[in-house]
């Protein structure tokens, strides 16, 4: 699904702004170049997943898109440069689920998801009935209705991942940044979480920018993949174009077989000898 090809759009009209537009993004951390001129566009409603070996800069890229770190170059969300968005306004546009979110000790599931409403609560003010209702709605929608009083730290990995998503959804942002949302989960819970993200994306017209390590699963859910290597985009396009034995051998030093599947290529690791 792409906003560029909407039936109503005519030649000569301004193109609708992309959800994410990154141009020549350069980030240095600790004196090293981490992102060395990255371009990335995510159309409204699209799901793009960034893949790439450990240390390629995937998390750094998501942090820059979420406004959590600043680099040189251009990052714009829905046509507005991220530097021009104040923190509260930014939080209404983009919600991030970090690679390993900090779980506050002793916090209940309900209070954790309520943190997502922070951009709507006036400074020094209290949450409104509408904020509480929003949290209840999101918890019910994610089958977490019975978990509100549970301490977050006591949940299983899959339940906790749903709560992290719930917090992001309660934030009401239309762009979701998901950094390895399924790495800690077994194969069944991985599918459950990704199907849920896809369903929510359709129901709420969300745009998804994710990172993922499982390449077959990455290709099954994303409209497009971006292969990041050494802080640069090495390849980008539909999963069949990016998940090739040649590119994965080159950039991961992996020995794999790629087999066409109904929802994208399956990447099967093969032992070398
Ligand atoms: P990925 O998510 O692809 O595994 P990251 O974006 O987390 O990669 O990290 C990319 C590189 O940046 C790594 O080499 C990492 O060590 C380095 N890096 C990340 N954060 C910092 C930091 N605060 N200071 C110095 N180097 C960092
Ligand atoms: Mg990472």
Coordinates of C-alpha atoms and ligand atoms in Angstrom, one line a residue:
X1 CA 0.0 0.0 0.0
X2 CA 1.5 3.3 -1.0
X3 CA 0.2 6.8 -0.6
X4 CA 2.0 7.7 -3.8
X5 CA -0.4 5.7 -5.9
X6 CA -3.7 6.7 -4.4
X7 CA -6.4 6.9 -7.1
X8 CA -7.4 10.5 -6.3
X9 CA -3.9 12.0 -6.9
X10 CA -3.4 13.8 -10.2
X11 CA -0.3 15.0 -11.9
X12 CA 0.6 18.5 -10.9
X13 CA -0.7 18.1 -7.4
X14 CA 1.8 18.2 -4.5
X15 CA 2.9 14.7 -3.6
X16 CA 1.6 13.6 -0.2
X17 CA 4.3 13.8 2.4
X18 CA 6.0 10.5 3.3
X19 CA 5.6 9.3 6.9
X20 CA 9.4 9.1 7.1
X21 CA 11.9 10.9 4.9
X22 CA 15.6 10.6 5.8
X23 CA 18.2 12.2 3.5
X24 CA 22.0 11.9 3.9
X25 CA 21.7 11.1 7.6
X26 CA 25.1 11.0 9.3
X27 CA 25.5 10.1 13.0
X28 CA 28.8 9.9 14.9
X29 CA 29.0 8.3 18.4
X30 CA 32.0 8.1 20.6
X31 CA 34.1 9.6 17.7
X32 CA 33.1 6.9 15.2
X33 CA 30.9 7.2 12.2
X34 CA 27.8 5.0 12.8
X35 CA 25.6 6.2 10.0
X36 CA 27.4 7.4 7.0
X37 CA 24.8 9.0 4.7
X38 CA 21.5 7.1 5.0
X39 CA 18.5 7.7 2.7
X40 CA 15.2 6.2 3.7
X41 CA 11.6 6.9 2.7
X42 CA 8.5 5.2 4.3
X43 CA 5.2 6.0 2.7
X44 CA 2.1 6.5 4.8
X45 CA 0.6 3.1 5.7
X46 CA 3.7 1.2 4.6
X47 CA 5.6 -1.4 6.7
X48 CA 9.4 -1.1 6.1
X49 CA 11.8 -3.4 8.0
X50 CA 15.5 -2.6 8.4
X51 CA 17.7 -5.7 8.4
X52 CA 21.5 -5.9 8.7
X53 CA 24.2 -7.6 10.8
X54 CA 24.9 -6.7 14.4
X55 CA 26.3 -3.3 14.8
X56 CA 25.2 -2.1 11.3
X57 CA 23.4 0.9 12.8
X58 CA 19.8 -0.3 12.8
X59 CA 18.9 0.9 16.3
X60 CA 20.8 4.1 15.8
X61 CA 18.7 4.8 12.6
X62 CA 15.4 4.2 14.5
X63 CA 16.6 6.4 17.4
X64 CA 17.3 9.2 14.9
X65 CA 13.9 8.8 13.2
X66 CA 12.2 8.9 16.6
X67 CA 14.1 12.1 17.6
X68 CA 16.0 10.3 20.4
X69 CA 19.3 11.3 18.9
X70 CA 20.3 14.0 16.5
X71 CA 22.6 13.6 13.5
X72 CA 23.6 15.7 10.5
X73 CA 21.3 15.5 7.4
X74 CA 17.6 15.6 7.2
X75 CA 14.8 13.7 9.1
X76 CA 11.2 14.6 8.4
X77 CA 8.0 13.0 9.7
X78 CA 4.8 13.6 7.7
X79 CA 6.5 16.5 6.0
X80 CA 7.7 18.3 9.2
X81 CA 11.5 18.3 10.0
X82 CA 11.9 16.5 13.3
X83 CA 13.9 19.4 14.7
X84 CA 10.8 21.6 14.3
X85 CA 8.6 19.3 16.4
X86 CA 8.5 19.9 20.2
X87 CA 8.8 16.9 22.4
X88 CA 5.1 16.6 23.2
X89 CA 4.1 17.1 19.5
X90 CA 6.6 14.6 18.4
X91 CA 5.2 12.0 20.9
X92 CA 1.8 12.4 19.3
X93 CA 3.3 11.5 15.9
X94 CA 5.8 8.8 16.6
X95 CA 5.9 6.0 19.2
X96 CA 9.0 3.8 19.8
X97 CA 9.2 0.4 21.3
X98 CA 12.9 0.1 22.1
X99 CA 15.0 -3.0 21.7
X100 CA 15.1 -3.7 25.4
X101 CA 12.6 -1.3 27.1
X102 CA 13.4 -0.6 30.8
X103 CA 10.7 -2.2 33.0
X104 CA 10.1 0.1 36.0
X105 CA 10.3 -1.9 39.2
X106 CA 6.9 -2.4 40.9
X107 CA 4.9 -0.8 38.1
X108 CA 1.5 -2.2 37.2
X109 CA 0.6 -2.9 33.5
X110 CA -2.1 -0.3 33.7
X111 CA 0.2 2.5 35.0
X112 CA 2.9 1.5 32.4
X113 CA 0.4 1.8 29.5
X114 CA -0.9 5.1 31.0
X115 CA 2.7 6.5 30.5
X116 CA 1.8 6.5 26.8
X117 CA -0.8 9.2 27.6
X118 CA 1.9 11.6 29.0
X119 CA 1.9 13.9 25.9
X120 CA -1.8 14.6 26.5
X121 CA -1.6 15.3 30.2
X122 CA -0.9 18.9 31.1
X123 CA 2.3 19.6 33.0
X124 CA 1.6 19.2 36.7
X125 CA -1.9 18.0 35.7
X126 CA -3.6 14.6 36.2
X127 CA -4.8 12.1 33.6
X128 CA -8.4 12.7 32.4
X129 CA -11.2 10.2 32.2
X130 CA -10.5 10.2 28.4
X131 CA -6.9 9.1 29.1
X132 CA -8.1 6.3 31.4
X133 CA -10.6 5.2 28.8
X134 CA -7.9 5.2 26.1
X135 CA -5.8 2.9 28.3
X136 CA -8.7 0.5 28.9
X137 CA -9.5 0.4 25.2
X138 CA -6.0 -0.4 24.2
X139 CA -5.7 -3.1 26.9
X140 CA -9.0 -4.7 25.8
X141 CA -7.9 -4.5 22.1
X142 CA -4.7 -6.4 22.8
X143 CA -6.4 -9.0 25.0
X144 CA -4.7 -7.6 28.1
X145 CA -7.9 -6.6 29.9
X146 CA -7.3 -9.0 32.7
X147 CA -3.7 -7.8 33.2
X148 CA -4.1 -4.2 34.3
X149 CA -3.3 -4.8 38.0
X150 CA -0.5 -7.2 37.4
X151 CA 3.0 -6.1 38.0
X152 CA 4.7 -5.7 34.6
X153 CA 7.8 -7.6 35.7
X154 CA 5.8 -10.7 36.4
X155 CA 4.5 -11.1 32.9
X156 CA 5.9 -13.6 30.3
X157 CA 8.0 -12.3 27.4
X158 CA 5.1 -12.5 25.0
X159 CA 2.7 -10.7 27.4
X160 CA 5.2 -8.1 28.1
X161 CA 5.9 -7.4 24.4
X162 CA 2.1 -6.9 24.0
X163 CA 2.2 -4.4 26.9
X164 CA 5.1 -2.5 25.3
X165 CA 3.0 -2.3 22.1
X166 CA 0.0 -1.2 24.2
X167 CA 1.9 1.7 25.6
X168 CA 2.9 2.8 22.1
X169 CA -0.7 2.5 20.9
X170 CA -2.1 4.4 23.9
X171 CA 0.2 7.3 22.7
X172 CA -2.0 7.7 19.7
X173 CA 0.9 8.1 17.3
X174 CA 0.4 7.0 13.7
X175 CA 4.1 6.0 13.1
X176 CA 5.4 3.0 15.1
X177 CA 9.1 2.4 15.4
X178 CA 9.7 -1.2 16.6
X179 CA 13.3 -2.2 17.3
X180 CA 13.5 -6.0 17.2
X181 CA 10.0 -6.4 18.7
X182 CA 10.1 -10.2 18.5
X183 CA 13.7 -11.1 19.3
X184 CA 12.9 -12.4 22.8
X185 CA 9.9 -14.5 21.7
X186 CA 9.4 -18.1 20.6
X187 CA 8.2 -18.7 17.1
X188 CA 4.5 -18.8 18.0
X189 CA 4.6 -15.6 20.0
X190 CA 6.6 -13.9 17.2
X191 CA 3.8 -14.6 14.8
X192 CA 1.2 -13.5 17.3
X193 CA 2.9 -10.2 17.9
X194 CA 3.6 -9.5 14.2
X195 CA 0.0 -10.5 13.1
X196 CA -1.3 -8.1 15.8
X197 CA 0.9 -5.3 14.5
X198 CA -0.3 -5.9 11.0
X199 CA -3.9 -6.0 12.1
X200 CA -3.5 -2.7 14.1
X201 CA -1.7 -1.1 11.2
X202 CA -4.8 -1.8 8.9
X203 CA -7.4 -0.9 11.6
X204 CA -5.7 2.4 12.6
X205 CA -3.8 3.4 9.4
X206 CA -0.5 3.1 11.1
X207 CA 2.9 3.3 9.4
X208 CA 5.5 0.8 10.7
X209 CA 9.3 1.0 10.6
X210 CA 10.9 -2.0 12.3
X211 CA 14.2 -3.8 12.7
X212 CA 14.3 -7.6 12.8
X213 CA 16.9 -10.4 12.8
X214 CA 14.8 -13.2 11.5
X215 CA 15.1 -12.6 7.7
X216 CA 12.2 -14.9 6.6
X217 CA 9.8 -13.4 9.1
X218 CA 11.1 -9.9 8.2
X219 CA 10.3 -10.5 4.5
X220 CA 6.8 -12.0 5.3
X221 CA 5.5 -8.9 7.0
X222 CA 7.3 -6.0 5.4
X223 CA 6.3 -4.3 2.2
X224 CA 9.9 -3.4 1.7
X225 CA 13.2 -4.3 3.3
X226 CA 16.2 -2.0 3.8
X227 CA 19.6 -3.8 4.3
X228 CA 21.9 -1.7 6.4
X229 CA 25.6 -2.6 6.5
X230 CA 28.4 -0.5 8.0
X231 CA 26.2 2.5 8.5
X232 CA 25.0 2.6 4.8
X233 CA 22.1 1.3 2.8
X234 CA 23.5 -1.7 0.9
X235 CA 20.1 -2.7 -0.7
X236 CA 16.5 -1.7 -0.5
X237 CA 13.3 -3.0 -2.1
X238 CA 10.7 -5.7 -2.0
X239 CA 11.8 -8.8 0.1
X240 CA 12.6 -10.9 -3.1
X241 CA 15.1 -8.3 -4.2
X242 CA 16.9 -7.9 -0.9
X243 CA 16.9 -11.5 0.5
X244 CA 19.2 -13.0 -2.1
X245 CA 22.0 -15.5 -1.4
X246 CA 24.5 -13.1 -2.9
X247 CA 23.6 -10.1 -0.7
X248 CA 23.2 -12.1 2.5
X249 CA 26.6 -13.8 1.7
X250 CA 28.2 -10.5 1.1
X251 CA 26.9 -8.5 4.0
X252 CA 26.3 -11.2 6.8
X253 CA 29.0 -13.6 5.6
X254 CA 26.2 -16.1 5.9
X255 CA 25.9 -19.4 3.9
X256 CA 22.2 -19.6 3.2
X257 CA 19.8 -21.0 0.7
X258 CA 16.9 -18.8 -0.3
X259 CA 13.7 -20.6 -1.2
X260 CA 10.6 -18.8 -2.7
X261 CA 7.6 -18.9 -0.4
X262 CA 3.9 -17.7 -0.6
X263 CA 4.5 -14.6 1.4
X264 CA 8.2 -13.9 0.6
X265 CA 11.5 -15.8 0.4
X266 CA 12.5 -18.3 3.1
X267 CA 16.1 -17.9 4.2
X268 CA 17.5 -21.2 5.4
X269 CA 21.0 -21.3 7.0
X270 CA 23.3 -24.1 5.7
X271 CA 26.3 -25.3 7.6
X272 CA 29.4 -24.8 5.6
X273 CA 30.9 -28.3 5.8
Ligands
LIG1 P1 22.5 -2.5 15.4 O1 21.2 -2.1 16.1 O2 22.4 -2.6 13.9 O3 23.0 -3.8 16.0 P2 23.5 -0.1 16.7 O4 22.8 1.0 16.0 O5 23.0 -0.5 18.0 O6 23.5 -1.4 15.7 O7 25.0 0.2 16.8 C1 25.8 0.6 15.7 C2 27.2 0.8 16.1 O8 27.3 2.0 16.9 C3 27.8 -0.3 17.0 O9 29.1 -0.5 16.6 C4 27.8 0.2 18.4 O10 28.8 -0.3 19.2 C5 27.9 1.7 18.1 N1 27.3 2.5 19.2 C6 26.0 2.5 19.6 N2 25.8 3.4 20.6 C7 27.0 4.0 20.8 C8 27.5 5.0 21.7 N3 26.6 5.6 22.6 N4 28.8 5.3 21.7 C9 29.6 4.7 20.8 N5 29.3 3.8 19.9 C10 28.0 3.4 19.9
LIG2 MG1 19.9 -2.9 17.5

